Amino acid sequence: MLRTALRNVLAHKARLVMTALAVMLGVAFVSGTLVFGDTVASAFRAASTVSLKDVAVSVQAEYVPGAGAGGETPTTVLDSRLVDRVRDLPGVTAVRPSVNGSATLARKDGEPLNADSSWQNLAADYVIGTDGKDARHPLVSGRAPSAGSELALDTTTAEKAGYQIGDTVRFATTGPALTKKLVGIVRTEDPRVTAGGTLVLFDTRTAQGLFLSPGRFNEISVAAAPGTDQHALTERVRALLPKEGATATSGAELAAEQARQTAENTEALTKMLLVFAGIALFVGVFIIANTFTMLIAQRGREIALMRAVGASRRQVVRSVLVEAGLLGLGASAAGFVLGLGIAAGLRPLLNSAGAGLPDGPLVVAPTALLGSLTVGVLVTVLAAWLPSRKAAKIAPVEALSSIEASAPAGMRVRNALGALLTGAGVAVMLYVSTLDNGAETNLLLAMSGSFLTLAGTIVLAPLLSRPLVFLAGRVTTRFFGVSGKLAQENALRNPRRTAATASALMIGLTLITGLTVAGHSVDRATSRAAVQGLTADYRVANSAYLGLDPKLADRIADVPGVAGATPLASAGLTVDGEYASVSGLDPKQLDKVADIDFTSGSAAALGPGRIAVSETYAGRAGLRTGDIVTGRFDLDSGKPARLKQLTVVGVYAENRVVAGVVGDLGDVLPYAMDGGYDSVLVKAEPGRAAGLDREIRSALGDSPLLKVQSREQITREESGEIDVMLDMMYGLLGMAVVIAILGVINTLAMSVHERTREIGMLRAIGLDRTGIRRMVRLESVVISLFGAVLGIGTGVFLAWTGGSLTASGLPDYTTTVPWPRLALFLALAVLIGILASIWPAGRAARLNMLRAISSQ
């Protein structure tokens, strides 16, 4: 039986090639994901190892609220005296004090570089060691910065920005633009930089002046002599530190913490990618099962002969499973090799979406190889198990008496099961549509309902194929005559086979359609919310989330063409235990830049000691117009909280221009971050809005940190991440669609082989080669359209019922169907059907008429 299995694999190479491709692609996704996960984890560990090389103890300044990146600044307790005291400790061989900060560069053409990823825009001092070099930043060309007018860049940053040695570099840290001369280019292995960030280096004195104060540091790295107890040394260092403002951690503890963070950074991403790999394999199961079912039907006489000469049912099952196992093993091996290419391409793809993954060589672990091969073989064997059971039940006399395939068995049990699953899934999803938040339990419920609905639709597909294919056949018959009629009959001849083929495409299109409808709906809601209530033409803000200097508002107001510049500041406000962010502005300017819908009271009543609240916050805090309350102003600004008596003068509908509470600018500004503005809203004079952003930038010193955005740019920024995520999801789900296309090709090719005599008879009674090609092509299109209609319909339903879960985070969300894109999906289904039929149709048309008629 083993020799028989081997012979069958070799004898049906052409029939099994598409199945092998399906397994190969599915396994490629699995192996690529596993290798990618190991590679990224290794790259993170390597980067951590470089940064922790020779670090026995790390002393770091604690961060406190202030004007630094992200609204925090380091304490200044790490000074030169502390460095000297640490250096004198027993066992210490070297001490590296360093300064760290953030600087956003302008390209040589003047445009900001990485303005939207300020957390990756690193700045530091070039620390010269005893050998006159900085081990962490080895020079590639030029020299180290040594004066306040000089800086160095890493190789990638210099290339992206277009700078060369000797150029003048423009950048900004927290305020106006600065310029310095580029004197050196270095190499770095910091993962934030290698993943798309930037690095600027200054001499130590300059870095201290920019980010701290003279003689102060962010971090002190301590190297120890071999054999020194890190724990004991860490305790000695801690004894030298002040009670507050700094922490000391051993190198071993830092390594353990970074290893934990590495696992967290890669685990979620790897799991998500494995989900898509599972989808690809799930689609492949339909093709594998379909292929083996058809092969067994075509080899009925062969199996009967084996039974007649003594083969048992168990041996027949074993023969088919061995055949499947060999196919799965070969395809899995090829898939693993292909997966290495996928793993190599995933990192730049994800980094283009802002993932921030470090560079590093591919890591091929034995577990990835064994896991990929095991998954591929198991999936193939499990998909072939039911067909093998069917093969074992073939009666020798029945199979020997005729070569015609027996009529398909009744499907009452299958239809009943499908109706039960679909009904349960639809009921669950309709219940989900009544929920209004994305809590974890609700998401699990939605996932369960979606799975039941999709599974039920797959089980019911043979029943649904009859009316849908019949309707499609009416169209093909009307426009293509006999060929269209024959295509309809062929598709209806075996509903199980048609459904299995179409189901592979249906799964991919269900997921793609669901994502498209949900993404389009979120995009539309986000776009509306981004500028909801905003009547200003421009918004000026800081890309590093730092406060704006109050003097900037006056400069903006003086720009020709500006009708008004309204600054906004924010702080925290707590009333009756309920916290909200409060927006401070000049009440007289509110109607120039925003359209706030007041349900009671009005903006005109705003002023010192008077606030308006949103409907949501009013409900939480139990506030109404006319209430007099005691509010506590506080924010992480380092200032003590202040109690103030406030009068509620209005309630307004939620919007994105102002926060949950609106107050007078004079009340809020003292408690804003670093006493600065969050943004300045600019209203242009009639007909002067076009190009005004360039004038505003110029008036503000053209700092790379400043974002001057029009309403359209604000909308694009809000929805840009959604578009990037959708494009990535399309790419990942595209694998499932490719596998589905292979399934259509496979089914048609084997169907042509099965109908060889029939095609010969059609040729004999007058149907020419063109008609044969058209018949097979139309059959392929009908099957593809059937899968597309089921997939698109199911996807729209799941997106509609599951959309309610976004209500709490996006109140403006409504399901919006992108009809043009769905029409494109249908057109693509037609194209898929045409492309999938090229080889089978050509093969059918080339059959010799007499040989086909005489075939057995």
JSON list of N, CA, C and O in Angstrom, two decimals, residues 490-535:
[
{"chain": "A", "resi": 490, "resn": "ASN", "atom": "N", "xyz": [-23.18, 22.56, -15.74]},
{"chain": "A", "resi": 490, "resn": "ASN", "atom": "CA", "xyz": [-21.96, 21.98, -15.15]},
{"chain": "A", "resi": 490, "resn": "ASN", "atom": "C", "xyz": [-21.77, 22.45, -13.71]},
{"chain": "A", "resi": 490, "resn": "ASN", "atom": "O", "xyz": [-21.35, 21.69, -12.84]},
{"chain": "A", "resi": 491, "resn": "ALA", "atom": "N", "xyz": [-22.06, 23.74, -13.45]},
{"chain": "A", "resi": 491, "resn": "ALA", "atom": "CA", "xyz": [-21.90, 24.28, -12.09]},
{"chain": "A", "resi": 491, "resn": "ALA", "atom": "C", "xyz": [-22.93, 23.68, -11.15]},
{"chain": "A", "resi": 491, "resn": "ALA", "atom": "O", "xyz": [-22.66, 23.52, -9.95]},
{"chain": "A", "resi": 492, "resn": "LEU", "atom": "N", "xyz": [-24.12, 23.35, -11.69]},
{"chain": "A", "resi": 492, "resn": "LEU", "atom": "CA", "xyz": [-25.19, 22.79, -10.84]},
{"chain": "A", "resi": 492, "resn": "LEU", "atom": "C", "xyz": [-25.08, 21.27, -10.69]},
{"chain": "A", "resi": 492, "resn": "LEU", "atom": "O", "xyz": [-25.74, 20.70, -9.84]},
{"chain": "A", "resi": 493, "resn": "ARG", "atom": "N", "xyz": [-24.25, 20.65, -11.52]},
{"chain": "A", "resi": 493, "resn": "ARG", "atom": "CA", "xyz": [-24.19, 19.19, -11.54]},
{"chain": "A", "resi": 493, "resn": "ARG", "atom": "C", "xyz": [-23.76, 18.63, -10.19]},
{"chain": "A", "resi": 493, "resn": "ARG", "atom": "O", "xyz": [-24.30, 17.62, -9.73]},
{"chain": "A", "resi": 494, "resn": "ASN", "atom": "N", "xyz": [-22.80, 19.24, -9.57]},
{"chain": "A", "resi": 494, "resn": "ASN", "atom": "CA", "xyz": [-22.30, 18.76, -8.27]},
{"chain": "A", "resi": 494, "resn": "ASN", "atom": "C", "xyz": [-22.25, 19.94, -7.31]},
{"chain": "A", "resi": 494, "resn": "ASN", "atom": "O", "xyz": [-21.23, 20.63, -7.20]},
{"chain": "A", "resi": 495, "resn": "PRO", "atom": "N", "xyz": [-23.36, 20.21, -6.59]},
{"chain": "A", "resi": 495, "resn": "PRO", "atom": "CA", "xyz": [-23.41, 21.38, -5.71]},
{"chain": "A", "resi": 495, "resn": "PRO", "atom": "C", "xyz": [-22.33, 21.36, -4.63]},
{"chain": "A", "resi": 495, "resn": "PRO", "atom": "O", "xyz": [-21.82, 22.42, -4.24]},
{"chain": "A", "resi": 496, "resn": "ARG", "atom": "N", "xyz": [-21.97, 20.15, -4.15]},
{"chain": "A", "resi": 496, "resn": "ARG", "atom": "CA", "xyz": [-20.94, 20.08, -3.11]},
{"chain": "A", "resi": 496, "resn": "ARG", "atom": "C", "xyz": [-19.61, 20.62, -3.63]},
{"chain": "A", "resi": 496, "resn": "ARG", "atom": "O", "xyz": [-18.93, 21.39, -2.96]},
{"chain": "A", "resi": 497, "resn": "ARG", "atom": "N", "xyz": [-19.26, 20.18, -4.83]},
{"chain": "A", "resi": 497, "resn": "ARG", "atom": "CA", "xyz": [-17.99, 20.61, -5.40]},
{"chain": "A", "resi": 497, "resn": "ARG", "atom": "C", "xyz": [-18.01, 22.11, -5.69]},
{"chain": "A", "resi": 497, "resn": "ARG", "atom": "O", "xyz": [-17.06, 22.83, -5.38]},
{"chain": "A", "resi": 498, "resn": "THR", "atom": "N", "xyz": [-19.09, 22.57, -6.28]},
{"chain": "A", "resi": 498, "resn": "THR", "atom": "CA", "xyz": [-19.20, 24.01, -6.56]},
{"chain": "A", "resi": 498, "resn": "THR", "atom": "C", "xyz": [-19.12, 24.83, -5.28]},
{"chain": "A", "resi": 498, "resn": "THR", "atom": "O", "xyz": [-18.43, 25.86, -5.22]},
{"chain": "A", "resi": 499, "resn": "ALA", "atom": "N", "xyz": [-19.82, 24.37, -4.24]},
{"chain": "A", "resi": 499, "resn": "ALA", "atom": "CA", "xyz": [-19.82, 25.10, -2.97]},
{"chain": "A", "resi": 499, "resn": "ALA", "atom": "C", "xyz": [-18.44, 25.09, -2.34]},
{"chain": "A", "resi": 499, "resn": "ALA", "atom": "O", "xyz": [-17.98, 26.12, -1.81]},
{"chain": "A", "resi": 500, "resn": "ALA", "atom": "N", "xyz": [-17.76, 23.94, -2.37]},
{"chain": "A", "resi": 500, "resn": "ALA", "atom": "CA", "xyz": [-16.42, 23.87, -1.76]},
{"chain": "A", "resi": 500, "resn": "ALA", "atom": "C", "xyz": [-15.45, 24.79, -2.48]},
{"chain": "A", "resi": 500, "resn": "ALA", "atom": "O", "xyz": [-14.62, 25.46, -1.86]},
{"chain": "A", "resi": 501, "resn": "THR", "atom": "N", "xyz": [-15.56, 24.84, -3.82]},
{"chain": "A", "resi": 501, "resn": "THR", "atom": "CA", "xyz": [-14.67, 25.72, -4.58]},
{"chain": "A", "resi": 501, "resn": "THR", "atom": "C", "xyz": [-14.98, 27.18, -4.29]},
{"chain": "A", "resi": 501, "resn": "THR", "atom": "O", "xyz": [-14.07, 28.00, -4.07]},
{"chain": "A", "resi": 502, "resn": "ALA", "atom": "N", "xyz": [-16.28, 27.53, -4.29]},
{"chain": "A", "resi": 502, "resn": "ALA", "atom": "CA", "xyz": [-16.66, 28.92, -4.06]},
{"chain": "A", "resi": 502, "resn": "ALA", "atom": "C", "xyz": [-16.41, 29.35, -2.62]},
{"chain": "A", "resi": 502, "resn": "ALA", "atom": "O", "xyz": [-16.14, 30.52, -2.35]},
{"chain": "A", "resi": 503, "resn": "SER", "atom": "N", "xyz": [-16.48, 28.40, -1.67]},
{"chain": "A", "resi": 503, "resn": "SER", "atom": "CA", "xyz": [-16.32, 28.74, -0.26]},
{"chain": "A", "resi": 503, "resn": "SER", "atom": "C", "xyz": [-14.93, 29.29, 0.02]},
{"chain": "A", "resi": 503, "resn": "SER", "atom": "O", "xyz": [-14.75, 30.17, 0.88]},
{"chain": "A", "resi": 504, "resn": "ALA", "atom": "N", "xyz": [-13.92, 28.76, -0.67]},
{"chain": "A", "resi": 504, "resn": "ALA", "atom": "CA", "xyz": [-12.57, 29.26, -0.46]},
{"chain": "A", "resi": 504, "resn": "ALA", "atom": "C", "xyz": [-12.48, 30.74, -0.79]},
{"chain": "A", "resi": 504, "resn": "ALA", "atom": "O", "xyz": [-11.90, 31.54, -0.05]},
{"chain": "A", "resi": 505, "resn": "LEU", "atom": "N", "xyz": [-13.09, 31.13, -1.92]},
{"chain": "A", "resi": 505, "resn": "LEU", "atom": "CA", "xyz": [-13.11, 32.55, -2.29]},
{"chain": "A", "resi": 505, "resn": "LEU", "atom": "C", "xyz": [-14.02, 33.35, -1.37]},
{"chain": "A", "resi": 505, "resn": "LEU", "atom": "O", "xyz": [-13.73, 34.50, -1.03]},
{"chain": "A", "resi": 506, "resn": "MET", "atom": "N", "xyz": [-15.12, 32.72, -0.94]},
{"chain": "A", "resi": 506, "resn": "MET", "atom": "CA", "xyz": [-16.08, 33.41, -0.07]},
{"chain": "A", "resi": 506, "resn": "MET", "atom": "C", "xyz": [-15.43, 33.82, 1.25]},
{"chain": "A", "resi": 506, "resn": "MET", "atom": "O", "xyz": [-15.66, 34.93, 1.74]},
{"chain": "A", "resi": 507, "resn": "ILE", "atom": "N", "xyz": [-14.62, 32.96, 1.83]},
{"chain": "A", "resi": 507, "resn": "ILE", "atom": "CA", "xyz": [-13.99, 33.28, 3.13]},
{"chain": "A", "resi": 507, "resn": "ILE", "atom": "C", "xyz": [-13.13, 34.52, 3.00]},
{"chain": "A", "resi": 507, "resn": "ILE", "atom": "O", "xyz": [-13.21, 35.45, 3.80]},
{"chain": "A", "resi": 508, "resn": "GLY", "atom": "N", "xyz": [-12.28, 34.54, 1.97]},
{"chain": "A", "resi": 508, "resn": "GLY", "atom": "CA", "xyz": [-11.42, 35.70, 1.78]},
{"chain": "A", "resi": 508, "resn": "GLY", "atom": "C", "xyz": [-12.21, 36.98, 1.55]},
{"chain": "A", "resi": 508, "resn": "GLY", "atom": "O", "xyz": [-11.92, 38.02, 2.15]},
{"chain": "A", "resi": 509, "resn": "LEU", "atom": "N", "xyz": [-13.24, 36.91, 0.72]},
{"chain": "A", "resi": 509, "resn": "LEU", "atom": "CA", "xyz": [-14.03, 38.11, 0.42]},
{"chain": "A", "resi": 509, "resn": "LEU", "atom": "C", "xyz": [-14.91, 38.53, 1.60]},
{"chain": "A", "resi": 509, "resn": "LEU", "atom": "O", "xyz": [-15.20, 39.71, 1.77]},
{"chain": "A", "resi": 510, "resn": "THR", "atom": "N", "xyz": [-15.34, 37.57, 2.42]},
{"chain": "A", "resi": 510, "resn": "THR", "atom": "CA", "xyz": [-16.08, 37.94, 3.63]},
{"chain": "A", "resi": 510, "resn": "THR", "atom": "C", "xyz": [-15.22, 38.80, 4.54]},
{"chain": "A", "resi": 510, "resn": "THR", "atom": "O", "xyz": [-15.66, 39.86, 5.02]},
{"chain": "A", "resi": 511, "resn": "LEU", "atom": "N", "xyz": [-14.00, 38.36, 4.77]},
{"chain": "A", "resi": 511, "resn": "LEU", "atom": "CA", "xyz": [-13.11, 39.12, 5.65]},
{"chain": "A", "resi": 511, "resn": "LEU", "atom": "C", "xyz": [-12.72, 40.45, 5.03]},
{"chain": "A", "resi": 511, "resn": "LEU", "atom": "O", "xyz": [-12.72, 41.49, 5.71]},
{"chain": "A", "resi": 512, "resn": "ILE", "atom": "N", "xyz": [-12.41, 40.45, 3.74]},
{"chain": "A", "resi": 512, "resn": "ILE", "atom": "CA", "xyz": [-12.02, 41.70, 3.08]},
{"chain": "A", "resi": 512, "resn": "ILE", "atom": "C", "xyz": [-13.19, 42.67, 3.05]},
{"chain": "A", "resi": 512, "resn": "ILE", "atom": "O", "xyz": [-13.02, 43.88, 3.31]},
{"chain": "A", "resi": 513, "resn": "THR", "atom": "N", "xyz": [-14.39, 42.17, 2.74]},
{"chain": "A", "resi": 513, "resn": "THR", "atom": "CA", "xyz": [-15.56, 43.05, 2.70]},
{"chain": "A", "resi": 513, "resn": "THR", "atom": "C", "xyz": [-15.88, 43.60, 4.09]},
{"chain": "A", "resi": 513, "resn": "THR", "atom": "O", "xyz": [-16.16, 44.79, 4.24]},
{"chain": "A", "resi": 514, "resn": "GLY", "atom": "N", "xyz": [-15.83, 42.72, 5.10]},
{"chain": "A", "resi": 514, "resn": "GLY", "atom": "CA", "xyz": [-16.10, 43.19, 6.46]},
{"chain": "A", "resi": 514, "resn": "GLY", "atom": "C", "xyz": [-15.12, 44.27, 6.88]},
{"chain": "A", "resi": 514, "resn": "GLY", "atom": "O", "xyz": [-15.52, 45.31, 7.44]},
{"chain": "A", "resi": 515, "resn": "LEU", "atom": "N", "xyz": [-13.84, 44.07, 6.59]},
{"chain": "A", "resi": 515, "resn": "LEU", "atom": "CA", "xyz": [-12.84, 45.09, 6.93]},
{"chain": "A", "resi": 515, "resn": "LEU", "atom": "C", "xyz": [-13.06, 46.37, 6.13]},
{"chain": "A", "resi": 515, "resn": "LEU", "atom": "O", "xyz": [-12.91, 47.48, 6.65]},
{"chain": "A", "resi": 516, "resn": "THR", "atom": "N", "xyz": [-13.43, 46.21, 4.87]},
{"chain": "A", "resi": 516, "resn": "THR", "atom": "CA", "xyz": [-13.64, 47.39, 4.02]},
{"chain": "A", "resi": 516, "resn": "THR", "atom": "C", "xyz": [-14.80, 48.22, 4.52]},
{"chain": "A", "resi": 516, "resn": "THR", "atom": "O", "xyz": [-14.70, 49.45, 4.65]},
{"chain": "A", "resi": 517, "resn": "VAL", "atom": "N", "xyz": [-15.92, 47.57, 4.80]},
{"chain": "A", "resi": 517, "resn": "VAL", "atom": "CA", "xyz": [-17.10, 48.30, 5.26]},
{"chain": "A", "resi": 517, "resn": "VAL", "atom": "C", "xyz": [-16.83, 48.94, 6.62]},
{"chain": "A", "resi": 517, "resn": "VAL", "atom": "O", "xyz": [-17.12, 50.12, 6.84]},
{"chain": "A", "resi": 518, "resn": "ALA", "atom": "N", "xyz": [-16.24, 48.16, 7.55]},
{"chain": "A", "resi": 518, "resn": "ALA", "atom": "CA", "xyz": [-15.95, 48.71, 8.88]},
{"chain": "A", "resi": 518, "resn": "ALA", "atom": "C", "xyz": [-14.92, 49.83, 8.78]},
{"chain": "A", "resi": 518, "resn": "ALA", "atom": "O", "xyz": [-15.07, 50.89, 9.41]},
{"chain": "A", "resi": 519, "resn": "GLY", "atom": "N", "xyz": [-13.85, 49.61, 8.00]},
{"chain": "A", "resi": 519, "resn": "GLY", "atom": "CA", "xyz": [-12.82, 50.64, 7.86]},
{"chain": "A", "resi": 519, "resn": "GLY", "atom": "C", "xyz": [-13.36, 51.89, 7.20]},
{"chain": "A", "resi": 519, "resn": "GLY", "atom": "O", "xyz": [-13.04, 53.01, 7.63]},
{"chain": "A", "resi": 520, "resn": "HIS", "atom": "N", "xyz": [-14.17, 51.73, 6.16]},
{"chain": "A", "resi": 520, "resn": "HIS", "atom": "CA", "xyz": [-14.76, 52.90, 5.48]},
{"chain": "A", "resi": 520, "resn": "HIS", "atom": "C", "xyz": [-15.68, 53.66, 6.42]},
{"chain": "A", "resi": 520, "resn": "HIS", "atom": "O", "xyz": [-15.67, 54.90, 6.45]},
{"chain": "A", "resi": 521, "resn": "SER", "atom": "N", "xyz": [-16.45, 52.92, 7.21]},
{"chain": "A", "resi": 521, "resn": "SER", "atom": "CA", "xyz": [-17.37, 53.57, 8.16]},
{"chain": "A", "resi": 521, "resn": "SER", "atom": "C", "xyz": [-16.60, 54.33, 9.24]},
{"chain": "A", "resi": 521, "resn": "SER", "atom": "O", "xyz": [-16.94, 55.47, 9.58]},
{"chain": "A", "resi": 522, "resn": "VAL", "atom": "N", "xyz": [-15.54, 53.70, 9.77]},
{"chain": "A", "resi": 522, "resn": "VAL", "atom": "CA", "xyz": [-14.72, 54.36, 10.78]},
{"chain": "A", "resi": 522, "resn": "VAL", "atom": "C", "xyz": [-14.02, 55.57, 10.17]},
{"chain": "A", "resi": 522, "resn": "VAL", "atom": "O", "xyz": [-13.92, 56.64, 10.80]},
{"chain": "A", "resi": 523, "resn": "ASP", "atom": "N", "xyz": [-13.55, 55.42, 8.95]},
{"chain": "A", "resi": 523, "resn": "ASP", "atom": "CA", "xyz": [-12.86, 56.52, 8.26]},
{"chain": "A", "resi": 523, "resn": "ASP", "atom": "C", "xyz": [-13.80, 57.71, 8.09]},
{"chain": "A", "resi": 523, "resn": "ASP", "atom": "O", "xyz": [-13.43, 58.86, 8.36]},
{"chain": "A", "resi": 524, "resn": "ARG", "atom": "N", "xyz": [-15.03, 57.44, 7.65]},
{"chain": "A", "resi": 524, "resn": "ARG", "atom": "CA", "xyz": [-16.00, 58.53, 7.46]},
{"chain": "A", "resi": 524, "resn": "ARG", "atom": "C", "xyz": [-16.35, 59.18, 8.79]},
{"chain": "A", "resi": 524, "resn": "ARG", "atom": "O", "xyz": [-16.43, 60.42, 8.90]},
{"chain": "A", "resi": 525, "resn": "ALA", "atom": "N", "xyz": [-16.54, 58.36, 9.83]},
{"chain": "A", "resi": 525, "resn": "ALA", "atom": "CA", "xyz": [-16.88, 58.91, 11.14]},
{"chain": "A", "resi": 525, "resn": "ALA", "atom": "C", "xyz": [-15.72, 59.72, 11.71]},
{"chain": "A", "resi": 525, "resn": "ALA", "atom": "O", "xyz": [-15.91, 60.79, 12.29]},
{"chain": "A", "resi": 526, "resn": "THR", "atom": "N", "xyz": [-14.49, 59.19, 11.53]},
{"chain": "A", "resi": 526, "resn": "THR", "atom": "CA", "xyz": [-13.32, 59.91, 12.02]},
{"chain": "A", "resi": 526, "resn": "THR", "atom": "C", "xyz": [-13.13, 61.22, 11.28]},
{"chain": "A", "resi": 526, "resn": "THR", "atom": "O", "xyz": [-12.79, 62.24, 11.88]},
{"chain": "A", "resi": 527, "resn": "SER", "atom": "N", "xyz": [-13.35, 61.19, 9.97]},
{"chain": "A", "resi": 527, "resn": "SER", "atom": "CA", "xyz": [-13.20, 62.41, 9.18]},
{"chain": "A", "resi": 527, "resn": "SER", "atom": "C", "xyz": [-14.21, 63.47, 9.61]},
{"chain": "A", "resi": 527, "resn": "SER", "atom": "O", "xyz": [-13.88, 64.66, 9.69]},
{"chain": "A", "resi": 528, "resn": "ARG", "atom": "N", "xyz": [-15.43, 63.01, 9.88]},
{"chain": "A", "resi": 528, "resn": "ARG", "atom": "CA", "xyz": [-16.43, 63.98, 10.34]},
{"chain": "A", "resi": 528, "resn": "ARG", "atom": "C", "xyz": [-16.07, 64.52, 11.72]},
{"chain": "A", "resi": 528, "resn": "ARG", "atom": "O", "xyz": [-16.18, 65.72, 11.99]},
{"chain": "A", "resi": 529, "resn": "ALA", "atom": "N", "xyz": [-15.63, 63.61, 12.60]},
{"chain": "A", "resi": 529, "resn": "ALA", "atom": "CA", "xyz": [-15.33, 64.03, 13.97]},
{"chain": "A", "resi": 529, "resn": "ALA", "atom": "C", "xyz": [-14.09, 64.91, 14.05]},
{"chain": "A", "resi": 529, "resn": "ALA", "atom": "O", "xyz": [-13.97, 65.76, 14.92]},
{"chain": "A", "resi": 530, "resn": "ALA", "atom": "N", "xyz": [-13.14, 64.69, 13.10]},
{"chain": "A", "resi": 530, "resn": "ALA", "atom": "CA", "xyz": [-11.87, 65.42, 13.16]},
{"chain": "A", "resi": 530, "resn": "ALA", "atom": "C", "xyz": [-12.07, 66.92, 13.09]},
{"chain": "A", "resi": 530, "resn": "ALA", "atom": "O", "xyz": [-11.34, 67.69, 13.72]},
{"chain": "A", "resi": 531, "resn": "VAL", "atom": "N", "xyz": [-13.04, 67.36, 12.31]},
{"chain": "A", "resi": 531, "resn": "VAL", "atom": "CA", "xyz": [-13.27, 68.80, 12.14]},
{"chain": "A", "resi": 531, "resn": "VAL", "atom": "C", "xyz": [-14.67, 69.19, 12.58]},
{"chain": "A", "resi": 531, "resn": "VAL", "atom": "O", "xyz": [-15.18, 70.24, 12.19]},
{"chain": "A", "resi": 532, "resn": "GLN", "atom": "N", "xyz": [-15.29, 68.33, 13.38]},
{"chain": "A", "resi": 532, "resn": "GLN", "atom": "CA", "xyz": [-16.65, 68.63, 13.84]},
{"chain": "A", "resi": 532, "resn": "GLN", "atom": "C", "xyz": [-16.65, 69.91, 14.68]},
{"chain": "A", "resi": 532, "resn": "GLN", "atom": "O", "xyz": [-15.95, 70.02, 15.67]},
{"chain": "A", "resi": 533, "resn": "GLY", "atom": "N", "xyz": [-17.43, 70.86, 14.27]},
{"chain": "A", "resi": 533, "resn": "GLY", "atom": "CA", "xyz": [-17.52, 72.12, 14.99]},
{"chain": "A", "resi": 533, "resn": "GLY", "atom": "C", "xyz": [-16.39, 73.08, 14.72]},
{"chain": "A", "resi": 533, "resn": "GLY", "atom": "O", "xyz": [-16.41, 74.21, 15.23]},
{"chain": "A", "resi": 534, "resn": "LEU", "atom": "N", "xyz": [-15.40, 72.68, 13.91]},
{"chain": "A", "resi": 534, "resn": "LEU", "atom": "CA", "xyz": [-14.26, 73.56, 13.63]},
{"chain": "A", "resi": 534, "resn": "LEU", "atom": "C", "xyz": [-14.57, 74.43, 12.42]},
{"chain": "A", "resi": 534, "resn": "LEU", "atom": "O", "xyz": [-14.81, 73.93, 11.32]},
{"chain": "A", "resi": 535, "resn": "THR", "atom": "N", "xyz": [-14.56, 75.74, 12.60]},
{"chain": "A", "resi": 535, "resn": "THR", "atom": "CA", "xyz": [-14.76, 76.67, 11.49]},
{"chain": "A", "resi": 535, "resn": "THR", "atom": "C", "xyz": [-13.49, 77.40, 11.14]},
{"chain": "A", "resi": 535, "resn": "THR", "atom": "O", "xyz": [-13.44, 78.16, 10.17]}
]
